[in-house]
Short mmCIF file of C-alpha atoms and ligand atoms in Angstrom, two decimals:
data_model
loop_
_atom_site.label_atom_id
_atom_site.label_comp_id
_atom_site.label_asym_id
_atom_site.label_seq_id
_atom_site.Cartn_x
_atom_site.Cartn_y
_atom_site.Cartn_z
CA MET A 1 -10.96 48.89 -7.16
CA SER A 2 -8.42 46.21 -7.03
CA THR A 3 -6.46 45.63 -10.39
CA ARG A 4 -5.86 42.09 -8.72
CA ARG A 5 -9.74 41.75 -9.30
CA TYR A 6 -10.48 40.42 -12.71
CA VAL A 7 -14.24 39.61 -14.69
CA VAL A 8 -14.11 36.33 -15.95
CA GLY A 9 -17.75 36.19 -17.38
CA LYS A 10 -21.10 36.19 -17.27
CA ALA A 11 -23.33 34.49 -14.01
CA ALA A 12 -25.52 32.88 -16.21
CA ASP A 13 -23.71 31.13 -17.93
CA LEU A 14 -22.36 29.42 -15.60
CA ALA A 15 -25.37 27.67 -14.45
CA ASP A 16 -26.12 25.42 -10.78
CA GLY A 17 -22.60 22.28 -10.46
CA GLU A 18 -21.45 23.49 -13.03
CA LYS A 19 -17.85 24.68 -13.61
CA MET A 20 -15.11 26.31 -15.63
CA ALA A 21 -11.45 27.34 -16.07
CA VAL A 22 -10.35 30.46 -17.09
CA GLU A 23 -7.00 32.10 -17.67
CA VAL A 24 -6.36 34.99 -15.49
CA GLY A 25 -3.78 36.98 -14.21
CA GLY A 26 -1.17 34.13 -15.84
CA ARG A 27 -2.81 31.45 -13.98
CA SER A 28 -5.64 29.09 -14.87
CA ILE A 29 -8.92 29.13 -12.32
CA ALA A 30 -11.07 26.57 -11.99
CA ILE A 31 -14.61 27.93 -10.89
CA PHE A 32 -17.42 26.39 -9.93
CA ASN A 33 -21.22 26.71 -8.93
CA VAL A 34 -21.37 25.02 -5.62
CA GLU A 35 -25.50 25.55 -5.73
CA GLY A 36 -25.98 29.37 -6.52
CA ARG A 37 -22.52 29.39 -4.68
CA TYR A 38 -18.76 30.49 -6.93
CA TYR A 39 -15.81 29.13 -5.78
CA GLY A 40 -12.56 29.59 -7.56
CA LEU A 41 -9.67 27.11 -6.88
CA LEU A 42 -6.16 27.09 -8.70
CA ASN A 43 -6.43 24.22 -11.15
CA ARG A 44 -3.72 22.47 -10.31
CA CYS A 45 -3.77 20.26 -7.63
CA PRO A 46 -1.53 20.66 -5.24
CA HIS A 47 -0.14 17.21 -5.67
CA ARG A 48 1.11 16.33 -9.03
CA GLY A 49 -1.04 19.00 -10.72
CA ALA A 50 -4.24 17.88 -12.46
CA ASP A 51 -6.95 20.55 -13.67
CA LEU A 52 -8.89 20.48 -11.08
CA CYS A 53 -12.19 21.62 -13.06
CA ALA A 54 -11.88 18.00 -14.40
CA GLY A 55 -12.40 16.52 -11.37
CA ARG A 56 -15.78 15.10 -10.21
CA PHE A 57 -18.14 16.73 -7.65
CA LEU A 58 -18.66 13.38 -5.47
CA PRO A 59 -21.41 12.63 -2.64
CA ARG A 60 -18.96 13.47 0.80
CA VAL A 61 -18.51 9.26 2.63
CA THR A 62 -18.25 9.00 5.97
CA ALA A 63 -19.02 6.01 7.97
CA ALA A 64 -18.19 5.41 12.58
CA VAL A 65 -18.44 1.45 11.89
CA PRO A 66 -17.75 -0.55 9.31
CA GLY A 67 -20.46 -1.02 7.06
CA GLU A 68 -22.66 2.36 8.22
CA TYR A 69 -22.23 4.36 5.90
CA HIS A 70 -23.05 8.08 5.92
CA TYR A 71 -23.97 9.35 2.28
CA ASP A 72 -24.28 13.21 2.79
CA THR A 73 -25.64 13.71 -1.18
CA GLU A 74 -25.86 17.71 0.76
CA HIS A 75 -21.96 18.12 1.18
CA THR A 76 -19.78 17.08 -2.08
CA PHE A 77 -16.05 16.66 -2.35
CA LEU A 78 -14.16 17.85 -5.84
CA VAL A 79 -12.45 14.99 -6.36
CA CYS A 80 -9.74 15.04 -8.18
CA PRO A 81 -9.30 12.78 -11.71
CA TRP A 82 -5.79 11.87 -10.90
CA HIS A 83 -5.33 9.99 -8.27
CA GLY A 84 -8.87 10.57 -6.51
CA TRP A 85 -7.63 13.23 -3.59
CA GLU A 86 -11.00 15.01 -2.11
CA PHE A 87 -10.79 18.70 -1.58
CA ASP A 88 -13.79 20.62 0.28
CA VAL A 89 -14.56 23.47 -2.61
CA THR A 90 -15.22 25.88 -0.79
CA THR A 91 -11.64 26.09 1.51
CA GLY A 92 -9.40 24.64 -0.53
CA GLN A 93 -9.05 21.80 2.32
CA SER A 94 -8.32 18.34 1.48
CA TYR A 95 -10.22 15.49 3.09
CA PHE A 96 -7.20 13.26 4.29
CA ASP A 97 -4.79 16.25 5.76
CA PRO A 98 -7.23 19.47 6.02
CA VAL A 99 -3.82 21.38 7.47
CA GLY A 100 -0.77 20.69 5.55
CA MET A 101 -3.05 20.09 2.00
CA ARG A 102 -5.27 22.28 0.10
CA GLY A 103 -5.73 23.16 -2.73
CA ARG A 104 -5.61 27.24 -2.93
CA PRO A 105 -9.46 28.89 -3.27
CA TYR A 106 -9.57 32.18 -5.07
CA LYS A 107 -12.82 34.38 -4.11
CA VAL A 108 -15.61 34.48 -6.76
CA ASP A 109 -17.57 37.70 -6.82
CA VAL A 110 -20.99 38.40 -8.49
CA GLU A 111 -21.15 42.18 -9.76
CA SER A 112 -23.18 43.82 -11.56
CA GLY A 113 -22.20 45.73 -14.97
CA ALA A 114 -23.09 48.39 -13.78
CA THR A 115 -20.66 48.78 -11.22
CA ILE A 116 -17.62 46.99 -12.99
CA ALA A 117 -18.46 48.51 -17.27
CA GLY A 118 -15.11 49.29 -18.39
CA MET A 119 -13.15 48.97 -15.75
CA GLN A 120 -11.59 45.76 -15.44
CA PRO A 121 -9.42 43.88 -17.65
CA GLY A 122 -9.85 39.90 -18.04
CA PRO A 123 -10.98 38.08 -20.50
CA LEU A 124 -14.38 39.50 -20.22
CA ARG A 125 -15.28 43.13 -20.85
CA ALA A 126 -18.49 44.22 -19.48
CA GLU A 127 -20.65 44.85 -22.42
CA THR A 128 -20.84 48.84 -22.62
CA VAL A 129 -24.19 48.17 -24.28
CA SER A 130 -26.94 49.35 -22.08
CA VAL A 131 -29.20 46.14 -21.55
CA GLN A 132 -26.20 43.41 -20.98
CA VAL A 133 -24.50 46.56 -18.14
CA GLU A 134 -27.75 44.89 -16.17
CA ASP A 135 -26.30 41.70 -16.49
CA ASP A 136 -23.89 40.11 -13.05
CA TYR A 137 -20.54 39.42 -13.63
CA LEU A 138 -17.74 36.79 -12.17
CA VAL A 139 -15.49 38.49 -11.04
CA VAL A 140 -12.56 36.49 -10.01
CA ASP A 141 -10.08 38.04 -6.57
CA LEU A 142 -6.46 37.12 -7.10
CA ARG A 143 -5.40 38.64 -4.40
CA PRO A 144 -4.52 36.34 -1.51
CA GLN A 145 -7.81 35.12 1.03
CA ARG A 146 -7.11 35.43 4.97
CA PRO A 147 -5.87 31.48 5.55
CA GLN A 148 -8.84 30.23 6.79
CA ARG A 149 -9.94 27.49 9.67
CA ALA A 150 -9.96 24.11 8.89
CA GLN A 151 -13.37 22.66 9.43
CA SER A 152 -12.92 19.53 9.81
CA ALA A 153 -12.92 18.01 13.18
CA ARG A 154 -9.31 15.89 11.85
CA THR A 155 -6.93 19.24 12.30
CA GLU A 156 -4.11 17.70 13.58
CA LYS A 157 -0.97 17.59 11.51
CA GLN A 158 -1.11 14.34 9.45
CA GLU A 159 2.96 12.68 8.86
CA THR A 160 3.58 12.25 5.29
CA VAL A 161 5.36 8.82 5.68
CA MET B 1 24.65 -1.50 29.23
CA ILE B 2 27.21 -2.02 26.04
CA THR B 3 27.15 -1.00 22.92
CA PRO B 4 26.35 -4.09 20.97
CA THR B 5 29.87 -4.91 18.98
CA ARG B 6 29.57 -6.61 15.62
CA PRO B 7 31.85 -9.47 15.77
CA ALA B 8 30.48 -11.28 19.09
CA LEU B 9 27.73 -11.94 17.23
CA ILE B 10 26.82 -13.99 13.58
CA GLU B 11 26.43 -17.56 16.34
CA PRO B 12 23.99 -17.97 18.22
CA VAL B 13 23.80 -16.98 21.81
CA VAL B 14 23.75 -20.62 23.83
CA ASP B 15 25.00 -19.53 26.98
CA ARG B 16 24.80 -17.07 29.75
CA ALA B 17 27.95 -15.01 29.05
CA GLY B 18 27.33 -14.30 25.02
CA ARG B 19 24.07 -12.74 27.12
CA GLU B 20 25.73 -10.45 28.90
CA ALA B 21 28.35 -9.71 26.16
CA LEU B 22 25.41 -8.87 24.25
CA TRP B 23 23.12 -6.80 26.79
CA THR B 24 23.12 -6.67 29.85
CA GLY B 25 19.20 -5.35 29.90
CA SER B 26 16.41 -6.75 30.76
CA VAL B 27 14.87 -9.38 28.23
CA ILE B 28 11.55 -10.80 27.40
CA ASP B 29 11.02 -12.95 24.70
CA VAL B 30 8.26 -12.85 22.50
CA ASP B 31 8.35 -15.70 20.91
CA VAL B 32 9.25 -19.12 22.13
CA HIS B 33 7.61 -22.62 21.01
CA ALA B 34 5.83 -25.39 22.87
CA GLN B 35 5.90 -28.14 20.61
CA VAL B 36 3.31 -31.68 21.72
CA PRO B 37 6.16 -33.80 20.18
CA SER B 38 2.39 -36.70 20.58
CA ALA B 39 -1.23 -37.44 20.40
CA GLU B 40 -1.03 -39.14 23.46
CA THR B 41 0.71 -36.04 24.93
CA LEU B 42 -2.72 -34.35 24.89
CA PHE B 43 -4.49 -37.72 25.82
CA PRO B 44 -5.09 -36.57 29.16
CA TYR B 45 -6.83 -33.06 28.41
CA LEU B 46 -9.38 -35.19 25.87
CA ALA B 47 -12.41 -36.55 26.65
CA GLN B 48 -12.71 -40.35 26.34
CA GLN B 49 -14.68 -40.46 22.81
CA TRP B 50 -11.43 -37.90 21.56
CA VAL B 51 -9.44 -40.23 22.49
CA ASP B 52 -10.79 -42.90 21.14
CA TRP B 53 -11.53 -41.04 18.13
CA CYS B 54 -8.07 -40.40 17.76
CA THR B 55 -6.74 -43.86 18.11
CA GLU B 56 -9.47 -45.89 15.61
CA ARG B 57 -8.14 -43.53 13.11
CA ASN B 58 -4.19 -44.19 13.93
CA TRP B 59 -4.07 -39.82 14.12
CA LYS B 60 -0.86 -39.39 14.84
CA GLN B 61 -0.12 -34.93 14.10
CA PRO B 62 -1.52 -32.58 11.89
CA GLN B 63 -0.18 -32.20 8.56
CA GLY B 64 0.50 -28.93 8.93
CA PRO B 65 3.89 -28.52 11.12
CA LEU B 66 5.08 -32.06 9.11
CA SER B 67 4.71 -29.97 5.88
CA HIS B 68 5.23 -26.41 6.66
CA TYR B 69 9.11 -27.05 8.29
CA PRO B 70 10.48 -29.72 6.57
CA PRO B 71 12.05 -31.95 9.56
CA ASN B 72 15.13 -31.51 8.31
CA SER B 73 15.62 -28.33 7.13
CA PRO B 74 18.86 -26.70 9.20
CA ARG B 75 15.58 -23.42 9.50
CA THR B 76 13.78 -25.66 12.11
CA CYS B 77 16.02 -26.48 15.11
CA ARG B 78 18.93 -24.39 15.62
CA PRO B 79 21.78 -28.04 16.07
CA GLN B 80 22.33 -26.84 19.63
CA TRP B 81 18.05 -26.97 20.89
CA ARG B 82 17.86 -30.66 19.09
CA PRO B 83 17.46 -32.92 21.48
CA ALA B 84 20.61 -35.60 21.06
CA ASP B 85 18.31 -37.96 22.31
CA GLY B 86 15.96 -37.73 18.96
CA ARG B 87 12.72 -36.24 21.57
CA THR B 88 10.65 -33.64 19.36
CA PRO B 89 12.40 -30.03 19.76
CA ALA B 90 10.87 -28.06 22.30
CA SER B 91 8.50 -30.05 23.67
CA ASP B 92 8.71 -29.95 27.42
CA VAL B 93 9.54 -26.88 29.75
CA ASP B 94 12.83 -28.18 30.93
CA LEU B 95 14.46 -28.41 27.98
CA LEU B 96 13.06 -24.61 27.42
CA ARG B 97 14.19 -23.73 30.06
CA ARG B 98 18.35 -25.32 29.62
CA HIS B 99 18.08 -23.01 26.99
CA VAL B 100 16.35 -20.14 26.65
CA LEU B 101 15.18 -19.31 30.30
CA ASP B 102 18.31 -19.82 32.06
CA PRO B 103 21.45 -18.53 29.36
CA TRP B 104 18.98 -15.63 28.11
CA ASP B 105 18.02 -14.64 31.62
CA VAL B 106 14.91 -13.41 30.43
CA ASP B 107 12.07 -11.73 32.97
CA ARG B 108 9.17 -13.11 30.80
CA ALA B 109 8.71 -15.11 27.76
CA ILE B 110 5.95 -15.79 25.90
CA LEU B 111 5.11 -19.48 24.50
CA ASN B 112 3.06 -19.96 20.93
CA CYS B 113 2.12 -23.94 20.32
CA TYR B 114 1.53 -23.80 16.74
CA TYR B 115 0.35 -27.42 16.18
CA GLY B 116 -1.83 -26.71 13.36
CA ILE B 117 -5.35 -28.48 14.54
CA ASP B 118 -6.51 -26.21 12.24
CA SER B 119 -6.61 -28.90 9.40
CA ILE B 120 -9.15 -31.07 11.65
CA ARG B 121 -12.14 -30.77 9.20
CA GLN B 122 -14.25 -32.38 12.21
CA PRO B 123 -15.55 -29.39 13.92
CA ASP B 124 -16.36 -31.24 17.18
CA TRP B 125 -13.04 -33.05 16.95
CA HIS B 126 -11.23 -29.63 16.40
CA ASN B 127 -12.59 -27.34 19.42
CA ALA B 128 -11.79 -30.44 22.01
CA MET B 129 -7.60 -30.69 20.47
CA ALA B 130 -8.15 -26.99 21.06
CA GLY B 131 -9.18 -27.01 23.97
CA ALA B 132 -6.51 -29.84 24.92
CA VAL B 133 -3.54 -27.78 23.58
CA ASN B 134 -4.91 -25.12 25.62
CA ASP B 135 -5.15 -27.04 28.97
CA TRP B 136 -2.06 -28.82 28.22
CA LEU B 137 -0.38 -25.32 27.87
CA ILE B 138 -1.66 -24.75 31.23
CA GLU B 139 -0.86 -27.44 32.98
CA GLU B 140 2.65 -28.92 31.47
CA TRP B 141 4.42 -24.90 30.67
CA LEU B 142 2.49 -22.02 32.54
CA ASN B 143 2.26 -23.88 35.95
CA LYS B 144 5.91 -25.33 36.22
CA ASP B 145 7.46 -21.88 35.80
CA SER B 146 6.69 -18.17 36.68
CA ARG B 147 8.53 -16.85 33.83
CA LEU B 148 5.67 -18.39 30.93
CA ARG B 149 3.04 -16.43 29.86
CA ALA B 150 1.00 -17.89 26.49
CA SER B 151 -0.99 -17.98 23.49
CA MET B 152 -3.69 -19.25 23.57
CA VAL B 153 -5.21 -21.07 20.06
CA LEU B 154 -8.31 -21.66 18.78
CA PRO B 155 -10.26 -23.99 16.67
CA ALA B 156 -9.98 -21.46 13.47
CA ARG B 157 -12.64 -21.92 11.61
CA ASP B 158 -15.91 -21.57 13.91
CA PRO B 159 -16.06 -17.94 15.46
CA ALA B 160 -19.05 -19.22 17.70
CA SER B 161 -16.72 -21.97 18.58
CA MET B 162 -13.36 -19.33 18.52
CA ILE B 163 -15.46 -16.76 21.34
CA ARG B 164 -16.97 -20.09 23.73
CA GLU B 165 -12.73 -21.27 23.91
CA ILE B 166 -11.71 -17.51 24.66
CA GLU B 167 -14.69 -17.36 27.78
CA ARG B 168 -13.55 -21.05 28.60
CA VAL B 169 -9.67 -20.13 29.43
CA GLY B 170 -8.83 -16.49 28.04
CA SER B 171 -8.79 -15.40 31.76
CA HIS B 172 -6.58 -17.69 32.96
CA PRO B 173 -3.93 -15.26 33.90
CA GLY B 174 -0.99 -16.84 32.27
CA ILE B 175 -3.02 -16.74 28.99
CA VAL B 176 -2.21 -12.85 27.28
CA GLN B 177 -2.25 -14.30 23.79
CA VAL B 178 -4.80 -15.27 21.49
CA LEU B 179 -2.40 -17.69 18.93
CA LEU B 180 -3.92 -17.05 14.54
CA PRO B 181 -2.37 -18.68 12.12
CA VAL B 182 -1.42 -16.41 9.23
CA ARG B 183 -2.66 -18.14 6.20
CA THR B 184 -6.44 -18.82 6.74
CA ASP B 185 -9.70 -19.48 4.49
CA ALA B 186 -11.13 -16.24 5.10
CA LEU B 187 -8.77 -12.80 5.89
CA TRP B 188 -8.80 -11.98 9.34
CA GLY B 189 -10.65 -8.44 9.04
CA ARG B 190 -13.99 -10.07 7.22
CA ARG B 191 -16.81 -9.43 9.21
CA MET B 192 -17.43 -12.64 10.35
CA PHE B 193 -14.49 -12.70 12.89
CA PHE B 194 -15.85 -9.35 14.38
CA PRO B 195 -17.17 -10.99 17.43
CA VAL B 196 -13.88 -12.65 17.79
CA PHE B 197 -11.85 -10.16 18.11
CA GLU B 198 -14.45 -7.85 20.69
CA ALA B 199 -14.30 -11.45 22.60
CA MET B 200 -9.77 -11.36 22.79
CA ALA B 201 -10.43 -7.20 23.09
CA GLU B 202 -12.64 -8.03 26.22
CA HIS B 203 -10.73 -10.34 27.61
CA GLY B 204 -7.39 -8.33 27.82
CA LEU B 205 -6.25 -10.64 25.10
CA VAL B 206 -3.59 -9.47 22.35
CA ALA B 207 -4.32 -11.27 18.90
CA GLY B 208 -1.09 -12.89 18.04
CA LEU B 209 -0.53 -13.25 13.93
CA HIS B 210 1.91 -16.02 13.41
CA TYR B 211 3.32 -18.16 10.82
CA GLY B 212 0.99 -21.03 10.09
CA GLY B 213 -1.86 -22.23 8.83
CA THR B 214 -3.94 -25.10 7.87
CA ALA B 215 -1.99 -27.89 5.64
CA ASP B 216 -5.06 -27.73 2.02
CA GLY B 217 -4.69 -23.69 2.43
CA VAL B 218 -2.44 -22.39 -0.04
CA PRO B 219 1.48 -20.55 0.96
CA SER B 220 1.22 -18.19 -1.27
CA THR B 221 -1.13 -15.69 -2.59
CA THR B 222 -0.76 -17.29 -6.15
CA GLY B 223 -0.97 -20.93 -5.37
CA TYR B 224 1.81 -23.41 -4.56
CA PRO B 225 4.84 -22.79 -4.95
CA SER B 226 7.74 -25.52 -5.59
CA TYR B 227 9.89 -25.81 -3.20
CA PHE B 228 10.50 -24.96 0.26
CA ILE B 229 12.65 -21.32 -0.10
CA GLU B 230 9.77 -20.00 -2.03
CA GLU B 231 7.41 -20.63 0.99
CA TYR B 232 10.13 -19.34 3.69
CA ALA B 233 11.57 -16.53 1.54
CA ALA B 234 7.65 -15.40 0.93
CA GLU B 235 5.49 -15.39 4.23
CA TRP B 236 5.66 -12.50 4.78
CA GLN B 237 3.21 -12.13 2.20
CA ALA B 238 0.71 -13.85 3.94
CA PHE B 239 0.98 -11.15 6.93
CA GLY B 240 1.02 -8.03 4.81
CA SER B 241 -2.57 -9.71 3.31
CA GLN B 242 -3.69 -10.08 6.93
CA ILE B 243 -2.12 -6.83 8.17
CA THR B 244 -4.08 -5.31 5.20
CA SER B 245 -7.94 -6.75 5.68
CA MET B 246 -8.09 -6.00 9.32
CA VAL B 247 -6.95 -2.00 8.89
CA ALA B 248 -8.74 -1.68 5.70
CA GLU B 249 -12.29 -3.37 7.06
CA GLY B 250 -12.29 -1.48 10.44
CA LEU B 251 -11.42 -3.73 12.58
CA PHE B 252 -10.08 -1.39 14.84
CA ARG B 253 -13.33 0.40 14.12
CA VAL B 254 -15.07 -2.13 15.58
CA ALA B 255 -12.19 -2.94 18.62
CA PRO B 256 -10.53 0.39 19.12
CA ASP B 257 -8.68 -1.19 22.09
CA LEU B 258 -7.60 -4.28 19.80
CA ARG B 259 -4.04 -4.78 19.78
CA VAL B 260 -2.04 -7.08 17.34
CA SER B 261 1.36 -9.05 17.64
CA VAL B 262 2.67 -10.10 14.62
CA LEU B 263 5.16 -13.02 15.64
CA GLU B 264 8.48 -14.42 12.93
CA GLY B 265 6.19 -12.35 10.02
CA GLY B 266 9.60 -10.07 9.61
CA PHE B 267 9.21 -6.00 9.79
CA LEU B 268 11.48 -4.53 7.27
CA TRP B 269 8.83 -4.86 4.53
CA LEU B 270 6.62 -2.37 6.50
CA PRO B 271 7.04 0.97 6.11
CA ALA B 272 7.06 0.12 2.36
CA TRP B 273 3.56 -1.25 3.08
CA GLY B 274 2.83 2.03 5.26
CA TRP B 275 4.19 4.21 2.58
CA ARG B 276 1.70 2.76 -0.25
CA MET B 277 -1.23 2.13 1.75
CA ASN B 278 -0.70 5.79 3.23
CA LYS B 279 -0.72 6.61 -0.37
CA ASP B 280 -3.39 4.96 -2.19
CA TRP B 281 -6.00 5.68 1.10
CA LYS B 282 -6.04 9.91 0.30
CA GLY B 283 -7.11 8.66 -3.31
CA LEU B 284 -9.41 5.44 -2.24
CA ARG B 285 -10.49 6.03 1.09
CA ARG B 286 -14.22 6.26 0.00
CA GLU B 287 -14.74 2.90 -0.67
CA VAL B 288 -13.60 2.83 3.19
CA PRO B 289 -15.17 5.89 4.86
CA TRP B 290 -14.54 3.85 8.58
CA LEU B 291 -10.55 4.35 7.91
CA THR B 292 -10.00 7.85 8.87
CA GLU B 293 -6.74 8.51 9.11
CA PRO B 294 -3.95 7.34 7.57
CA PRO B 295 -3.04 3.05 7.78
CA PHE B 296 0.72 3.54 8.60
CA ASP B 297 -0.16 5.29 11.78
CA LEU B 298 -3.77 3.17 12.81
CA VAL B 299 -0.28 0.48 12.32
CA ARG B 300 1.65 2.00 14.81
CA ARG B 301 -0.60 1.96 17.49
CA HIS B 302 -2.52 -1.41 16.98
CA PHE B 303 0.25 -3.69 15.98
CA ARG B 304 3.66 -5.08 16.99
CA PHE B 305 6.35 -7.17 15.39
CA SER B 306 8.71 -9.34 16.04
CA THR B 307 12.11 -9.54 15.19
CA ALA B 308 12.40 -12.98 14.04
CA PRO B 309 12.97 -13.29 11.38
CA THR B 310 15.36 -10.22 10.58
CA GLU B 311 15.91 -9.52 7.31
CA ALA B 312 18.54 -7.53 8.40
CA GLY B 313 21.21 -6.37 5.06
CA PRO B 314 24.17 -4.46 5.35
CA THR B 315 24.35 -2.34 8.42
CA PRO B 316 23.37 1.16 7.12
CA LEU B 317 20.58 -0.22 5.07
CA LEU B 318 19.05 -1.26 8.23
CA GLU B 319 19.82 1.65 10.36
CA LYS B 320 18.12 3.31 7.12
CA ALA B 321 15.22 0.85 7.54
CA ILE B 322 14.67 0.76 11.34
CA GLY B 323 14.81 4.51 10.77
CA TRP B 324 11.86 4.54 8.55
CA LEU B 325 9.20 2.96 11.08
CA ARG B 326 9.30 5.75 12.24
CA SER B 327 8.84 4.65 15.79
CA GLU B 328 10.76 3.51 18.28
CA ASP B 329 7.52 1.42 20.10
CA LEU B 330 7.25 -0.94 17.48
CA LEU B 331 9.62 -4.79 17.38
CA MET B 332 9.79 -6.73 20.53
CA PHE B 333 12.68 -9.11 20.73
CA ALA B 334 12.15 -12.80 20.01
CA THR B 335 14.35 -15.76 19.87
CA ASP B 336 11.51 -18.43 17.94
CA TYR B 337 12.73 -20.87 19.99
CA PRO B 338 13.59 -23.89 18.75
CA HIS B 339 13.90 -22.27 14.98
CA ALA B 340 16.81 -21.31 13.99
CA HIS B 341 16.72 -17.89 11.45
CA ASP B 342 20.44 -17.18 12.16
CA ASP B 343 19.71 -13.55 12.91
CA ASP B 344 22.30 -11.14 14.08
CA LEU B 345 21.23 -9.63 17.09
CA ALA B 346 24.03 -7.39 18.00
CA GLN B 347 23.45 -5.74 14.62
CA LEU B 348 20.24 -5.67 15.31
CA LEU B 349 20.79 -3.42 18.22
CA SER B 350 23.61 -1.66 16.82
CA ALA B 351 21.38 -0.31 13.92
CA MET B 352 19.24 0.98 16.59
CA PRO B 353 19.47 4.36 18.36
CA GLU B 354 20.30 3.81 22.24
CA SER B 355 16.79 4.69 23.29
CA MET B 356 15.46 2.03 21.14
CA ARG B 357 17.32 -1.04 22.26
CA ALA B 358 15.93 -1.75 25.69
CA LYS B 359 12.36 -1.02 24.30
CA THR B 360 12.79 -3.32 21.64
CA MET B 361 14.87 -6.30 24.05
CA ALA B 362 11.76 -5.66 27.14
CA GLU B 363 10.21 -2.46 28.28
CA ASN B 364 7.06 -2.79 24.21
CA ALA B 365 6.70 -5.80 25.21
CA ARG B 366 6.10 -5.68 29.07
CA SER B 367 3.35 -2.75 28.61
CA TRP B 368 2.32 -4.40 25.04
CA TYR B 369 1.52 -7.48 26.81
CA ARG B 370 0.66 -5.99 30.53
CA LEU B 371 3.69 -7.90 31.54
S1 FES C 1 -2.73 14.99 -8.85
FE1 FES C 1 -4.85 15.33 -7.93
S2 FES C 1 -4.53 13.54 -6.87
FE2 FES C 1 -2.75 13.68 -7.39
#
């Protein structure tokens, strides 16, 4: 297991819809529990550096024509607290320029205490007391991820004016 | 083609030699004016009921043009273009030929008549006057010079009447545009006007956002100014508000083929507007989710701007500002006959890349208006 993987907390401590920021490997990482799946983003908005962890999740709203809203509560954007840029927390992509402007995503795994006990540096060390080794822990992987493809239809590079 | 030189041209070009010294390619003039000289001129195009309506009330003309363009202001008419015999400037086709069409050797000129009938409140009279202006334009101008195309006017207060007038004359081959005064009671992007723009798009007409608007409408965004200079120098704000409204309210989703010309509104304020709109759209687009691309991109696709008036400034700065438009397709040459903005066309052309000059002088307008 790479030394770029860090145990940052107990999975049970971050409930669905919750978020937290952790210092790991010299950087602040925002971790989100979105319906039981865990996502990590560099806690620094690519625009001016706001704490993304302070952002809100808001439903994705689109409209083909004025007034006919598609208010999609199934899919949410993380909205930056400073200027409102919207990010897909699963990919880091921004709404307005999915290719050119994105947050930096990190993989967050859930691993059992048995796997990681005693092995990882980081803000949290798996308890060696046997009962707690049974718990699941959140592990941030700081290794660069393979670049993901833009998922939106709006893939063309937007001109920055 | 020659590289325009500076000294030739602060003086307006008023003869063929001057035009050729400045520019030898083709010319399309997207904003020349026809001015209604008197109410009586329109009587042949009005039903008797409305002729009597005008005469019983001793009605001479709409208020708008009088207060917007003070008759003695040097901006209202170039001295060379003011008829010596006291007639209304730009009031007949012979004057236009002598002053612009011949000396400028234009391929096409687009005739705009801002008469100010939108200040008329009686709805049926308003409709009748719009119809009369349009029929007068067709009969007395379009039918007399094949180089002319025209904007039709509309009874601008009532969408249903607007659509009826578009259906009545909008298919005339000489009518290429609808004149929309830039000052209105309600911004043009409001939903109540969507069907009007759809009708324009169906008829292949350009929406021509042009100086003017109701005499009772406030000419600034915050009440009445005290002086003509305030109104004149700040008029671009009304254009900015209308473009912002059309873009933000989703008009181009409803009428994806709509073309809008901005006439007499200037254009060098546009890059700053575009930058601001693009910036704020990134964080505010949730409230206008139908706006799915950077607003300035939308403007580059759906809008064109006449070159008069040009807020030119020193040439090196003008070059930068033109570069900031990030498009060679946005500008269309206009004399704005008979008005006198004193634009230095040589300077404007010299500040453009060579490839942009022919586009600005004719080609952008040719494809925009399908001339
Ligand atoms: S800092 Fe995040 S949108 Fe500006």
